[in-house]
Amino acid sequence: MTMKSSTRQVDGVTIVDLSGRITLGEGSVILRETVRDLLSKGQKKILLNLGDVNYIDSSGIGELVSAYTTAKNQGGDLKLLHLTKKVHDLLQITKLYTVFDVKEDEAAAVKSFSK
Amino acid sequence: MSADHVSYTLDSTLETVNNAEETAGRMAAEAGFDDEEIMKISMAVREAAVNAVLHGNAYDPSKKVTLAFERTARDFVIIIRDQGKGLDPGKIPDPLAPDNLLKTSGRGIFLIRSFMDVVEIHPSQTGTELRMIKHVHGNPADSKEAPQ
């Protein structure tokens, strides 16, 4: 039920592999702290892999928006990778699909970050 | 389907939010909804519970959340009440407005309206009652209130 997060580096991009639920409480807190920690360490090219995120609520959506705007405000960039159908549909109905840069292929996503 | 009613009085905690979601999912499954509809119902109830616990009762341990389910031949009805100040439906911002797209909150009621067939908000000085209806399979759906 809870969310797990792990990070890895690929060509200067930090890929955050998330799994579980991003919801009010622990899931949202883990995402927030992970992104803030990366930005504080100067890792400003962030790719959130949501392939194993099977559930997200409005708090989780808000946390994704917060992560995106925080990264942008610090001169970084944050993109999304491998959306599940549920998350894809949620971003569609909330019109956030056009806000986020959503990628389907990891290698292409990594290359898409400016050098 | 015969009429069936059950209600719970819950604390204003995060655990209540999770319990409400799980209970809604279980009861929606028992009512015969498919997986997609169960997800929508349970998520709508989760969002309503978040509103009640977080925004309505503000985690106040002296305030309770009432969650009720009613199954009729036509409808699956869910009512959530809090003991907060009362939510003014007229003051709920449109989360799809360009100025609001990047706000980090304010999407709960919108998602509830997206997932349920009928949504009614009844604020009062003693709290807010949120009434949600999902029509049961095979019955003609009434017009959707407050479409998004």
Coordinates of N, CA, C and O in Angstrom, one line a residue, chain A residues 13-59:
Chain A
V13 N 21.2 12.6 -15.7 CA 19.8 12.7 -15.3 C 19.5 11.8 -14.1 O 20.0 10.6 -14.1
T14 N 18.8 12.3 -13.1 CA 18.4 11.4 -12.0 C 17.1 10.8 -12.3 O 16.1 11.5 -12.4
I15 N 17.0 9.5 -12.4 CA 15.8 8.8 -12.6 C 15.3 8.3 -11.2 O 16.0 7.6 -10.5
V16 N 14.1 8.7 -10.9 CA 13.5 8.3 -9.6 C 12.4 7.2 -9.9 O 11.4 7.5 -10.6
D17 N 12.7 6.0 -9.5 CA 11.8 4.9 -9.7 C 10.8 4.9 -8.5 O 11.2 4.6 -7.4
L18 N 9.5 5.1 -8.8 CA 8.5 5.1 -7.8 C 7.6 3.9 -7.9 O 7.3 3.5 -9.1
S19 N 7.2 3.4 -6.8 CA 6.2 2.3 -6.9 C 5.2 2.4 -5.7 O 5.6 2.9 -4.7
G20 N 4.0 2.0 -6.0 CA 3.0 2.0 -5.0 C 2.0 3.1 -5.2 O 1.5 3.4 -6.3
R21 N 1.6 3.8 -4.1 CA 0.5 4.8 -4.1 C 1.1 6.1 -3.7 O 1.8 6.3 -2.7
I22 N 0.8 7.2 -4.5 CA 1.1 8.5 -4.1 C -0.2 9.2 -3.6 O -1.0 9.7 -4.4
T23 N -0.3 9.1 -2.3 CA -1.6 9.7 -1.8 C -1.3 10.5 -0.5 O -0.1 10.6 -0.1
L24 N -2.3 11.2 0.0 CA -2.2 12.0 1.2 C -1.5 11.2 2.2 O -1.9 10.1 2.5
G25 N -0.4 11.7 2.8 CA 0.3 11.0 3.9 C 1.6 10.6 3.4 O 2.4 11.4 2.7
E26 N 2.0 9.4 3.7 CA 3.4 8.9 3.5 C 3.8 9.0 2.0 O 4.9 9.4 1.7
G27 N 3.0 8.6 1.1 CA 3.4 8.6 -0.3 C 3.7 10.0 -0.8 O 4.8 10.2 -1.5
S28 N 2.9 11.0 -0.5 CA 3.2 12.3 -0.9 C 4.4 12.9 -0.2 O 5.2 13.6 -0.8
V29 N 4.6 12.5 1.0 CA 5.8 13.0 1.8 C 7.1 12.4 1.2 O 8.1 13.2 1.0
I30 N 7.1 11.2 0.9 CA 8.3 10.5 0.3 C 8.6 11.2 -1.0 O 9.8 11.5 -1.3
L31 N 7.6 11.5 -1.9 CA 7.9 12.1 -3.2 C 8.5 13.5 -2.9 O 9.5 13.9 -3.5
R32 N 7.8 14.3 -2.0 CA 8.3 15.7 -1.7 C 9.7 15.7 -1.2 O 10.6 16.4 -1.7
E33 N 10.0 14.8 -0.3 CA 11.4 14.8 0.3 C 12.4 14.3 -0.7 O 13.5 14.8 -0.7
T34 N 12.0 13.4 -1.5 CA 13.0 12.8 -2.5 C 13.4 14.0 -3.5 O 14.6 14.2 -3.8
V35 N 12.4 14.7 -4.0 CA 12.7 15.7 -5.0 C 13.4 16.9 -4.3 O 14.4 17.4 -4.9
R36 N 13.0 17.3 -3.1 CA 13.7 18.3 -2.5 C 15.2 18.0 -2.2 O 16.1 18.8 -2.3
D37 N 15.4 16.7 -1.8 CA 16.8 16.2 -1.5 C 17.6 16.3 -2.8 O 18.8 16.7 -2.7
L38 N 17.1 15.9 -3.9 CA 17.8 15.9 -5.1 C 18.2 17.3 -5.5 O 19.3 17.6 -5.9
L39 N 17.2 18.2 -5.4 CA 17.5 19.6 -5.8 C 18.5 20.2 -4.9 O 19.4 21.0 -5.3
S40 N 18.5 19.9 -3.6 CA 19.4 20.5 -2.7 C 20.8 20.0 -3.0 O 21.8 20.7 -2.6
K41 N 21.0 18.8 -3.6 CA 22.3 18.3 -3.9 C 22.7 18.7 -5.4 O 23.7 18.2 -5.9
G42 N 21.9 19.6 -6.0 CA 22.2 20.1 -7.3 C 21.8 19.1 -8.4 O 22.2 19.4 -9.6
Q43 N 21.1 18.1 -8.1 CA 20.6 17.2 -9.2 C 19.3 17.7 -9.7 O 18.2 17.4 -9.1
K44 N 19.4 18.5 -10.7 CA 18.2 19.3 -11.2 C 17.5 18.7 -12.4 O 16.6 19.3 -12.9
K45 N 18.1 17.7 -13.0 CA 17.4 17.0 -14.1 C 16.8 15.7 -13.6 O 17.5 14.7 -13.3
I46 N 15.5 15.8 -13.4 CA 14.8 14.7 -12.7 C 13.7 14.1 -13.6 O 12.9 14.7 -14.2
L47 N 13.8 12.7 -13.7 CA 12.8 12.0 -14.4 C 12.1 11.0 -13.5 O 12.7 10.1 -12.9
L48 N 10.8 11.3 -13.3 CA 10.0 10.5 -12.3 C 9.5 9.3 -13.1 O 8.6 9.5 -14.0
N49 N 9.9 8.1 -12.8 CA 9.4 6.9 -13.4 C 8.2 6.4 -12.6 O 8.3 5.9 -11.5
L50 N 7.0 6.6 -13.2 CA 5.7 6.3 -12.5 C 5.2 4.9 -13.0 O 4.0 4.6 -12.8
G51 N 6.0 4.1 -13.7 CA 5.5 2.9 -14.2 C 4.9 1.9 -13.2 O 4.0 1.1 -13.6
D52 N 5.4 2.0 -12.0 CA 4.8 1.1 -11.0 C 4.0 1.8 -10.0 O 3.7 1.3 -8.9
V53 N 3.5 3.0 -10.3 CA 2.6 3.7 -9.4 C 1.2 3.4 -9.9 O 0.7 3.7 -11.0
N54 N 0.5 2.6 -9.0 CA -0.8 2.1 -9.4 C -2.0 3.0 -8.9 O -3.1 2.7 -9.2
Y55 N -1.7 4.0 -8.1 CA -2.8 4.8 -7.6 C -2.2 6.2 -7.2 O -1.1 6.3 -6.7
I56 N -3.0 7.2 -7.5 CA -2.6 8.5 -7.1 C -3.9 9.3 -6.8 O -4.9 9.2 -7.5
D57 N -3.9 10.1 -5.7 CA -5.1 10.9 -5.4 C -4.8 12.4 -5.6 O -3.8 12.7 -6.2
S58 N -5.8 13.2 -5.3 CA -5.6 14.6 -5.6 C -4.4 15.2 -4.8 O -3.7 16.1 -5.3
S59 N -4.1 14.7 -3.6 CA -2.9 15.1 -2.9 C -1.6 14.7 -3.7 O -0.7 15.5 -3.7

